[in-house]
Amino acid sequence: MSSFDDTDAFEGASLAARAMAARPARYLDELNPEQRRAAETLDGPVLMLAGAGTGKTKALTTRIVHLLNTGRARPNEILAVTFTNKAAREMRERVARLMGQTVEGMPWLGTFHSICVKLLRRHAELVDLKSNFTILDTDDQLRLLKQLVQASGIDDKRWPARQLAGIIDHWKNRAWTPDNLPASEGSAYEGKGPALYRQYQTRLRELNAVDFGDLLLHVVTIFQKHDDVLRQYQRWFRYILVDEYQDTNVAQYLWLRLLAGGHKNICCVGDDDQSIYGWRGAEVGNILRFEKDFPGAAVIRLEQNYRSTPHILAAASGVIAGNRDRLGKELWTATKEGEKVRLIGHWDGEEEARWIGEEIDAMQRGTRGMRPFSLDEIAILVRASHQMRAFEDRFLTIGLPYRVIGGPRFYERMEIRDAMAYFRLVVSPADDLAFERIVNTPKRGLGDKAVQTIQRTARDNGLSLVDGAGLGIRSGAIKGKGAVELARLLDGLARWGRMMDDPSVSHMELAEIILDESGYTGMWQADKTPEAPGRLENLKELVKALEGFENLQGFLEHVALIMENESDEAGEKVTLMTLHAAKGLEFPAVFLPGWEDGLFPSQRSMDESGQKGLEEERRLAYVGITRAEEVCTISFAGNRRVYGQWQSQMPSRFIDELPPDHVEVLTPPGLYGGRVAAPSGIETRAAEANVYNSPGWRRLQSRGNERPLSQPREARAPVIDIQAVSAHTVGERVFHQKFGYGAIIAIEGDKLEIAFDKAGTKKVVARFITGADDVPF
Ligand code: ATP
Ligand code: MG
């Protein structure tokens, strides 16, 4: 298509720009007619409501390209919101590919949070902040709340600060400030919620800090109170695009409605069946209300799925059909039949991880009757991040390269948090939380009392802790060795602060100087615990990570925002991530482990939200299955250690909702004696799973650190009540090193309840118990 008409508006543009705009728009040929309508209907509101893998994101991306290519908007005039940083990056890459050039300067393509940080830095003073404000992480937020809770005389054991954090987060997601909090919320947190919320916000302002919820809330407040600012952005963002619209919360929704209020050039895409953030305040109603909010909106529905095979699609559709609360959509695909969804039961979580490791090896070699897969094509999607540990351990053991996305993060490690607190304090000296974290780390002889003196001095004089500390030294309130060390720290902070403006010192050098001169590196060098070398490595890694940033502040902002932790090492890797983080992504082969009731669907979600919670879990199952293009493998374990306790597990109810015609049950020969209970009607096939012949297995053997798999193992059926295999029996006399003799009165997993002759009734872990007759004295 050539687009001369569209370029008329750009009479004054350079010849090159006009010629660019007049090029044939090949990228539109890649779309089906409905997608094309979404990409070409540029003026006015557009809603694309369609199932997984129907090309919503593709159409949205093409729409950006079309806006740029037809000269409707410059890159910096397009506001494009995605859900994760990874999705934003992918969209940027896709735009670049379709444009046939790199797209510099789409500064407003990102997540709600990343866009709001930028907006808030520009207008911080309108909400009484300075533009160098700090973004608190959960840990800091909790510490701050705890202080407030304790100060208000609430028993924080009965009413944990974490709970208050949840309540405040909920309010912020609904765009409720302390000023417009509805009366119905008055009873929250023992009736003290609203007052504590107000104190918390005041305290944050004093600290020149915000939490995550504030990023949006403050910007919404600015837009609501300052019409001139809002209008400026309404004009600036000529086109607004939003992916994963079904997961926006009220605050995000208000934000979008305010920004689109002028021209109404807003295009939202989403799928009600993939709304999985209800627990964080997302309102699937937003997407259903779109046509009311934006009358005359073009509504586009897509039905062809381009991602998955018919079996995978049918399995996903079968599961989601169990939800009552949905619009209901038909999906079809023209792809070839392919593999059925594979289902396999395991003895326990470790076995599951072991099998998946071996299976990945086999798939790499193409010995499963399928084409060979590269590691980059394979993902393991878990319901709960604690499930990852078993896979990480396993993969490390067999040397299978993997990356964790969104998992336990590098930046959450203690030494990294300490180092970052130093950086934060240098960038923003009013950051009292950072000060509290490091004032006596390394030890400076400043105990609780000295810190309290600093806090009191600061509070009484309306100063930050840094300034309060200075005053405390000068006034003699802090004396002795502590005072000398503290003065040294304050000098350091001032000096490092000045170095930020010194062009001859790079921010990486500065980071090293801070860590060295503060004594922090030295502290770990002197530490003789086995963890110390690893921590020093991490600190080195941290300084390395600074490289890509202009300054410390940019880096701190980045860390506060990242939701993903990807390792940069080259080479193929298996991806390990949560189902939530996998939204919008696709992989040729997907493993979905841990399909057990209580784990998935999650017990907490069902307890807290009943039927609604269950339906959200089911949507999560739908998201999981629809990530797979060619092969989808679902598994469960009969036993699992959850938070240190063994539990026997029942297969997930979602497994019974899988349509039997599209599923085959794998029974690894020899491992379980084929005794996997298949849901009725599902075909079973023994996998030719010769795991012992795989490269992973051979790597293992050569290390000699594993029990040989080739020795016959007990044939065990999964879903066994662990009591049946416990080495102990109720009534048995036993001996415990600490508590002495007693009799078992109950067995619960690997925990035994024992009535000790002298020590009373106690629960103890079975492996600390010996039979009374085995005691050698
Ligand atoms: P989700 O709901 O999971 O976010 P989606 O609707 O956003 O999915 P996309 O990720 O845009 O779907 O597309 C799914 C896959 O289908 C991608 O690999 C994409 O390149 C491909 N695809 C989309 N539209 C077409 C098309 N018209 N022709 C060929 N392939 C397409
Ligand atoms: Mg998408």
Short mmCIF file of C-alpha atoms in Angstrom, two decimals, residues 47-438:
data_model
loop_
_atom_site.label_atom_id
_atom_site.label_comp_id
_atom_site.label_asym_id
_atom_site.label_seq_id
_atom_site.Cartn_x
_atom_site.Cartn_y
_atom_site.Cartn_z
CA LEU A 47 -10.49 -2.02 21.18
CA MET A 48 -9.04 -5.35 20.16
CA LEU A 49 -10.53 -8.07 22.30
CA ALA A 50 -9.31 -11.52 21.36
CA GLY A 51 -7.96 -14.81 22.64
CA ALA A 52 -4.39 -15.88 23.16
CA GLY A 53 -2.01 -16.02 20.24
CA THR A 54 -4.37 -14.32 17.81
CA GLY A 55 -1.83 -11.65 17.00
CA LYS A 56 -3.02 -8.79 19.18
CA THR A 57 0.48 -7.72 20.08
CA LYS A 58 1.57 -8.17 16.50
CA ALA A 59 -1.24 -5.94 15.29
CA LEU A 60 -0.46 -3.37 17.99
CA THR A 61 3.20 -3.32 17.03
CA THR A 62 2.34 -2.96 13.38
CA ARG A 63 0.08 -0.08 14.31
CA ILE A 64 3.07 1.72 15.85
CA VAL A 65 5.05 1.11 12.69
CA HIS A 66 2.17 2.41 10.62
CA LEU A 67 1.90 5.56 12.73
CA LEU A 68 5.60 6.20 12.25
CA ASN A 69 5.69 5.25 8.63
CA THR A 70 2.77 7.42 7.63
CA GLY A 71 4.21 10.32 9.57
CA ARG A 72 1.19 10.53 11.87
CA ALA A 73 3.44 10.78 14.87
CA ARG A 74 7.08 11.02 15.68
CA PRO A 75 8.58 8.28 17.82
CA ASN A 76 8.46 10.44 20.94
CA GLU A 77 4.80 11.31 20.43
CA ILE A 78 3.60 7.74 20.82
CA LEU A 79 2.72 6.45 24.25
CA ALA A 80 2.85 2.65 24.22
CA VAL A 81 2.27 0.74 27.44
CA THR A 82 3.21 -2.87 27.91
CA PHE A 83 3.12 -5.02 30.99
CA THR A 84 6.72 -6.00 31.55
CA ASN A 85 10.09 -4.60 30.63
CA LYS A 86 10.71 -7.72 28.62
CA ALA A 87 7.54 -7.16 26.60
CA ALA A 88 8.56 -3.54 26.05
CA ARG A 89 11.94 -4.62 24.78
CA GLU A 90 10.39 -7.15 22.44
CA MET A 91 8.00 -4.58 21.09
CA ARG A 92 10.83 -2.16 20.47
CA GLU A 93 12.71 -4.87 18.59
CA ARG A 94 9.68 -5.83 16.55
CA VAL A 95 9.07 -2.20 15.56
CA ALA A 96 12.69 -1.89 14.53
CA ARG A 97 12.48 -5.03 12.46
CA LEU A 98 9.34 -3.96 10.68
CA MET A 99 10.68 -0.48 10.05
CA GLY A 100 13.88 -1.97 8.75
CA GLN A 101 15.90 0.34 10.96
CA THR A 102 16.62 0.88 14.62
CA VAL A 103 14.07 3.04 16.32
CA GLU A 104 15.86 5.59 18.38
CA GLY A 105 13.87 7.57 20.81
CA MET A 106 10.63 5.87 21.58
CA PRO A 107 11.05 7.15 25.11
CA TRP A 108 7.43 6.52 25.98
CA LEU A 109 7.32 2.85 25.15
CA GLY A 110 7.48 0.97 28.42
CA THR A 111 5.62 -0.24 31.47
CA PHE A 112 3.21 1.96 33.42
CA HIS A 113 5.85 2.24 36.11
CA SER A 114 8.77 3.15 33.89
CA ILE A 115 6.72 5.81 32.11
CA CYS A 116 5.40 7.21 35.37
CA VAL A 117 8.90 7.52 36.86
CA LYS A 118 9.82 9.79 33.97
CA LEU A 119 6.69 11.88 34.31
CA LEU A 120 7.08 12.16 38.06
CA ARG A 121 10.73 13.25 37.86
CA ARG A 122 9.61 16.13 35.66
CA HIS A 123 6.82 17.26 37.93
CA ALA A 124 7.85 16.03 41.36
CA GLU A 125 7.47 19.45 42.94
CA LEU A 126 3.73 19.39 42.21
CA VAL A 127 3.37 16.64 44.80
CA ASP A 128 5.96 18.10 47.17
CA LEU A 129 8.83 15.87 46.12
CA LYS A 130 12.22 16.66 44.72
CA SER A 131 13.08 15.29 41.32
CA ASN A 132 15.83 13.08 42.73
CA PHE A 133 13.34 11.09 44.85
CA THR A 134 14.16 7.51 45.80
CA ILE A 135 11.96 4.56 44.83
CA LEU A 136 11.59 2.31 47.85
CA ASP A 137 11.52 -1.42 47.50
CA THR A 138 9.28 -3.68 49.53
CA ASP A 139 11.88 -4.18 52.21
CA ASP A 140 12.31 -0.48 52.91
CA GLN A 141 8.59 0.04 52.72
CA LEU A 142 8.02 -2.62 55.35
CA ARG A 143 10.66 -1.22 57.65
CA LEU A 144 9.12 2.20 57.45
CA LEU A 145 5.62 0.91 58.06
CA LYS A 146 6.81 -1.12 60.99
CA GLN A 147 8.24 1.97 62.63
CA LEU A 148 4.95 3.79 62.19
CA VAL A 149 2.91 0.87 63.45
CA GLN A 150 5.04 0.51 66.56
CA ALA A 151 4.94 4.23 67.21
CA SER A 152 1.15 4.17 67.13
CA GLY A 153 1.04 1.50 69.82
CA ILE A 154 -0.36 -1.35 67.72
CA ASP A 155 0.87 -4.84 68.48
CA ASP A 156 2.67 -5.54 65.22
CA LYS A 157 2.80 -9.23 66.01
CA ARG A 158 -0.96 -9.49 65.78
CA TRP A 159 -1.20 -6.86 63.09
CA PRO A 160 1.89 -7.25 60.95
CA ALA A 161 3.18 -4.30 58.97
CA ARG A 162 3.04 -6.51 55.92
CA GLN A 163 -0.71 -6.54 56.21
CA LEU A 164 -0.83 -2.76 56.33
CA ALA A 165 1.42 -2.67 53.28
CA GLY A 166 -1.11 -4.83 51.47
CA ILE A 167 -4.00 -2.57 52.46
CA ILE A 168 -2.17 0.57 51.37
CA ASP A 169 -1.19 -1.05 48.12
CA HIS A 170 -4.83 -1.94 47.51
CA TRP A 171 -5.84 1.66 48.14
CA LYS A 172 -3.19 2.99 45.83
CA ASN A 173 -4.25 0.59 43.09
CA ARG A 174 -7.69 2.08 43.39
CA ALA A 175 -6.23 5.59 43.21
CA TRP A 176 -7.32 6.42 46.74
CA THR A 177 -5.11 8.99 48.43
CA PRO A 178 -5.46 9.67 52.17
CA ASP A 179 -7.67 12.58 51.15
CA ASN A 180 -10.17 10.70 49.05
CA LEU A 181 -10.24 7.40 50.89
CA PRO A 182 -13.88 6.26 51.11
CA ALA A 183 -15.44 6.09 54.56
CA SER A 184 -16.08 2.38 54.03
CA GLU A 185 -12.34 1.78 54.43
CA GLY A 186 -12.32 3.36 57.90
CA SER A 187 -12.22 0.09 59.79
CA ALA A 188 -9.13 -1.20 57.98
CA TYR A 189 -6.20 -2.33 60.11
CA GLU A 190 -7.94 -2.08 63.46
CA GLY A 191 -9.46 1.23 62.47
CA LYS A 192 -6.02 2.83 62.32
CA GLY A 193 -5.41 2.16 58.63
CA PRO A 194 -6.43 5.56 57.28
CA ALA A 195 -4.40 7.51 59.86
CA LEU A 196 -1.34 5.32 59.31
CA TYR A 197 -1.73 5.72 55.57
CA ARG A 198 -1.61 9.48 55.98
CA GLN A 199 1.44 9.28 58.26
CA TYR A 200 3.15 6.96 55.83
CA GLN A 201 2.61 9.33 52.91
CA THR A 202 3.89 12.24 54.99
CA ARG A 203 6.94 10.28 56.03
CA LEU A 204 7.66 9.30 52.43
CA ARG A 205 7.58 12.95 51.43
CA GLU A 206 10.00 13.83 54.23
CA LEU A 207 12.30 11.10 52.98
CA ASN A 208 11.90 12.34 49.42
CA ALA A 209 10.81 8.82 48.53
CA VAL A 210 7.97 7.02 46.82
CA ASP A 211 6.82 3.43 46.76
CA PHE A 212 5.70 1.60 43.64
CA GLY A 213 2.05 2.47 44.03
CA ASP A 214 2.95 6.16 44.35
CA LEU A 215 4.50 6.26 40.91
CA LEU A 216 1.07 6.03 39.35
CA LEU A 217 -0.90 7.62 42.13
CA HIS A 218 1.18 10.81 42.17
CA VAL A 219 0.99 11.20 38.41
CA VAL A 220 -2.79 10.70 38.46
CA THR A 221 -3.00 13.31 41.24
CA ILE A 222 -0.90 15.73 39.20
CA PHE A 223 -3.09 15.23 36.15
CA GLN A 224 -6.25 15.67 38.20
CA LYS A 225 -5.09 18.81 39.95
CA HIS A 226 -3.14 20.52 37.21
CA ASP A 227 -5.16 20.83 34.10
CA ASP A 228 -2.40 22.67 32.26
CA VAL A 229 0.02 19.80 32.79
CA LEU A 230 -2.57 17.25 31.71
CA ARG A 231 -3.40 19.19 28.56
CA GLN A 232 0.24 19.47 27.67
CA TYR A 233 0.56 15.67 27.72
CA GLN A 234 -2.76 15.11 26.03
CA ARG A 235 -1.40 17.11 23.13
CA TRP A 236 2.04 15.59 23.26
CA PHE A 237 0.98 11.95 23.21
CA ARG A 238 -0.85 11.97 19.91
CA TYR A 239 -1.47 8.23 20.00
CA ILE A 240 -1.85 5.90 22.94
CA LEU A 241 -1.52 2.12 22.72
CA VAL A 242 -1.99 -0.36 25.55
CA ASP A 243 -1.21 -4.07 25.49
CA GLU A 244 -2.64 -6.52 28.07
CA TYR A 245 -5.38 -4.06 28.88
CA GLN A 246 -7.31 -6.72 30.84
CA ASP A 247 -4.76 -6.39 33.63
CA THR A 248 -4.97 -2.66 34.28
CA ASN A 249 -6.03 -1.54 37.74
CA VAL A 250 -8.19 1.46 38.57
CA ALA A 251 -5.27 3.86 38.93
CA GLN A 252 -3.83 2.81 35.57
CA TYR A 253 -7.25 3.04 34.01
CA LEU A 254 -7.78 6.59 35.32
CA TRP A 255 -4.34 7.56 34.12
CA LEU A 256 -5.12 6.33 30.61
CA ARG A 257 -8.54 7.89 30.51
CA LEU A 258 -7.11 11.24 31.55
CA LEU A 259 -4.39 11.13 28.92
CA ALA A 260 -6.70 10.00 26.14
CA GLY A 261 -9.40 12.45 27.16
CA GLY A 262 -8.58 14.97 24.43
CA HIS A 263 -8.12 13.27 21.08
CA LYS A 264 -9.29 9.81 22.17
CA ASN A 265 -6.74 8.17 19.90
CA ILE A 266 -6.38 5.18 22.13
CA CYS A 267 -5.99 1.58 21.10
CA CYS A 268 -6.31 -1.07 23.80
CA VAL A 269 -5.81 -4.76 23.28
CA GLY A 270 -6.47 -7.60 25.65
CA ASP A 271 -8.16 -10.86 26.47
CA ASP A 272 -10.59 -11.24 29.36
CA ASP A 273 -9.52 -14.89 29.65
CA GLN A 274 -5.98 -13.80 30.47
CA SER A 275 -6.74 -11.46 33.33
CA ILE A 276 -4.41 -12.77 36.02
CA TYR A 277 -3.65 -9.78 38.21
CA GLY A 278 -6.97 -9.47 40.05
CA TRP A 279 -5.01 -10.11 43.24
CA ARG A 280 -3.11 -6.92 42.56
CA GLY A 281 -6.17 -4.85 41.89
CA ALA A 282 -6.56 -5.40 38.15
CA GLU A 283 -10.12 -4.94 37.01
CA VAL A 284 -11.10 -7.02 34.05
CA GLY A 285 -14.19 -4.79 34.00
CA ASN A 286 -12.01 -2.05 32.48
CA ILE A 287 -11.83 -3.87 29.21
CA LEU A 288 -15.53 -4.69 29.20
CA ARG A 289 -16.35 -1.03 29.87
CA PHE A 290 -14.20 0.34 27.07
CA GLU A 291 -17.06 0.87 24.65
CA LYS A 292 -18.96 2.84 27.28
CA ASP A 293 -15.97 5.00 28.12
CA PHE A 294 -15.16 5.63 24.50
CA PRO A 295 -18.41 5.66 22.56
CA GLY A 296 -18.06 4.85 18.90
CA ALA A 297 -14.97 2.72 19.51
CA ALA A 298 -14.03 0.33 16.75
CA VAL A 299 -14.19 -3.11 18.33
CA ILE A 300 -12.09 -5.74 16.64
CA ARG A 301 -12.24 -9.43 17.38
CA LEU A 302 -9.68 -11.93 16.19
CA GLU A 303 -10.28 -15.64 16.11
CA GLN A 304 -7.41 -17.24 14.30
CA ASN A 305 -4.64 -18.40 16.58
CA TYR A 306 -1.23 -18.37 14.90
CA ARG A 307 0.76 -19.68 17.79
CA SER A 308 -0.23 -23.15 18.89
CA THR A 309 -1.11 -26.53 17.44
CA PRO A 310 -4.77 -27.67 17.47
CA HIS A 311 -4.17 -30.04 20.40
CA ILE A 312 -2.65 -27.31 22.54
CA LEU A 313 -5.38 -24.88 21.64
CA ALA A 314 -8.08 -27.45 22.37
CA ALA A 315 -6.55 -28.27 25.74
CA ALA A 316 -6.44 -24.59 26.69
CA SER A 317 -9.99 -24.01 25.48
CA GLY A 318 -11.19 -27.05 27.41
CA VAL A 319 -9.77 -25.75 30.66
CA ILE A 320 -10.96 -22.17 30.32
CA ALA A 321 -14.46 -23.37 29.45
CA GLY A 322 -14.78 -24.21 33.15
CA ASN A 323 -15.02 -20.51 33.98
CA ARG A 324 -18.51 -19.07 34.21
CA ASP A 325 -17.47 -15.46 34.24
CA ARG A 326 -16.22 -14.87 30.70
CA LEU A 327 -17.20 -13.45 27.36
CA GLY A 328 -16.50 -16.70 25.57
CA LYS A 329 -14.57 -16.79 22.34
CA GLU A 330 -13.97 -19.35 19.66
CA LEU A 331 -10.43 -19.87 18.48
CA TRP A 332 -9.22 -21.86 15.54
CA THR A 333 -5.89 -22.57 13.99
CA ALA A 334 -4.64 -23.62 10.61
CA THR A 335 -1.43 -25.17 11.93
CA LYS A 336 -0.73 -28.86 11.57
CA GLU A 337 -1.87 -31.29 14.20
CA GLY A 338 1.38 -31.98 16.06
CA GLU A 339 1.80 -33.57 19.48
CA LYS A 340 -0.94 -34.05 22.00
CA VAL A 341 -0.48 -32.25 25.29
CA ARG A 342 1.71 -34.53 27.38
CA LEU A 343 0.83 -35.34 30.97
CA ILE A 344 3.07 -37.06 33.48
CA GLY A 345 2.93 -37.79 37.20
CA HIS A 346 5.99 -37.99 39.44
CA TRP A 347 6.86 -39.25 42.88
CA ASP A 348 8.00 -35.90 44.22
CA GLY A 349 9.20 -32.48 43.17
CA GLU A 350 12.81 -33.59 42.89
CA GLU A 351 11.84 -36.40 40.53
CA GLU A 352 9.83 -33.99 38.48
CA ALA A 353 12.84 -31.71 38.14
CA ARG A 354 15.07 -34.66 37.34
CA TRP A 355 12.72 -35.91 34.63
CA ILE A 356 12.31 -32.50 33.05
CA GLY A 357 16.09 -32.08 32.98
CA GLU A 358 16.48 -35.40 31.18
CA GLU A 359 13.56 -34.71 28.91
CA ILE A 360 15.07 -31.40 27.85
CA ASP A 361 18.29 -33.21 27.01
CA ALA A 362 16.33 -35.70 24.93
CA MET A 363 14.40 -32.97 23.17
CA GLN A 364 17.62 -31.21 22.35
CA ARG A 365 18.82 -34.33 20.61
CA GLY A 366 15.52 -34.86 18.86
CA THR A 367 14.99 -38.34 20.25
CA ARG A 368 11.35 -37.90 21.13
CA GLY A 369 9.97 -38.42 17.67
CA MET A 370 10.01 -34.67 17.33
CA ARG A 371 12.39 -32.22 15.76
CA PRO A 372 15.39 -31.23 17.89
CA PHE A 373 14.74 -28.18 20.06
CA SER A 374 17.30 -25.60 21.10
CA LEU A 375 17.39 -24.63 24.76
CA ASP A 376 16.21 -21.15 23.88
CA GLU A 377 13.02 -22.68 22.60
CA ILE A 378 12.16 -24.32 25.90
CA ALA A 379 10.54 -22.76 28.95
CA ILE A 380 9.46 -24.04 32.33
CA LEU A 381 6.61 -22.04 33.79
CA VAL A 382 5.84 -22.41 37.47
CA ARG A 383 2.95 -21.23 39.60
CA ALA A 384 5.07 -20.27 42.61
CA SER A 385 8.64 -19.05 42.59
CA HIS A 386 9.67 -21.50 45.31
CA GLN A 387 9.14 -24.25 42.73
CA MET A 388 12.17 -22.92 40.89
CA ARG A 389 14.68 -24.05 43.48
CA ALA A 390 14.35 -27.74 42.54
CA PHE A 391 14.95 -26.94 38.88
CA GLU A 392 17.85 -24.63 39.58
CA ASP A 393 19.53 -27.23 41.76
CA ARG A 394 18.96 -29.92 39.20
CA PHE A 395 20.12 -27.90 36.25
CA LEU A 396 23.22 -26.76 38.07
CA THR A 397 24.00 -30.39 38.90
CA ILE A 398 23.68 -31.64 35.35
CA GLY A 399 25.17 -28.49 33.84
CA LEU A 400 22.09 -27.50 31.90
CA PRO A 401 22.26 -23.77 31.17
CA TYR A 402 19.19 -21.85 32.28
CA ARG A 403 18.05 -18.33 32.96
CA VAL A 404 15.63 -17.27 35.65
CA ILE A 405 13.34 -14.44 34.75
CA GLY A 406 11.64 -12.59 37.57
CA GLY A 407 12.88 -15.07 40.17
CA PRO A 408 14.83 -14.53 43.36
CA ARG A 409 16.79 -11.64 42.20
CA PHE A 410 20.38 -10.70 42.32
CA TYR A 411 19.39 -7.29 43.60
CA GLU A 412 17.68 -8.79 46.59
CA ARG A 413 20.87 -10.24 48.02
CA MET A 414 22.02 -8.72 51.26
CA GLU A 415 25.36 -7.38 50.11
CA ILE A 416 23.79 -5.89 47.01
CA ARG A 417 21.13 -4.17 49.07
CA ASP A 418 23.77 -2.79 51.41
CA ALA A 419 25.85 -1.49 48.54
CA MET A 420 22.81 0.04 46.92
CA ALA A 421 21.92 1.77 50.20
CA TYR A 422 25.32 3.48 50.06
CA PHE A 423 24.68 4.55 46.48
CA ARG A 424 21.22 5.80 47.35
CA LEU A 425 22.54 7.86 50.20
CA VAL A 426 25.14 9.46 47.99
CA VAL A 427 22.52 10.32 45.37
CA SER A 428 19.88 11.41 47.86
CA PRO A 429 21.27 12.30 51.32
CA ALA A 430 17.72 12.61 52.73
CA ASP A 431 17.21 8.88 52.25
CA ASP A 432 16.97 8.00 55.93
CA LEU A 433 16.14 4.36 55.32
CA ALA A 434 19.35 3.89 53.41
CA PHE A 435 21.21 5.65 56.22
CA GLU A 436 19.67 3.37 58.82
CA ARG A 437 20.65 0.35 56.81
CA ILE A 438 24.34 1.17 56.55
#
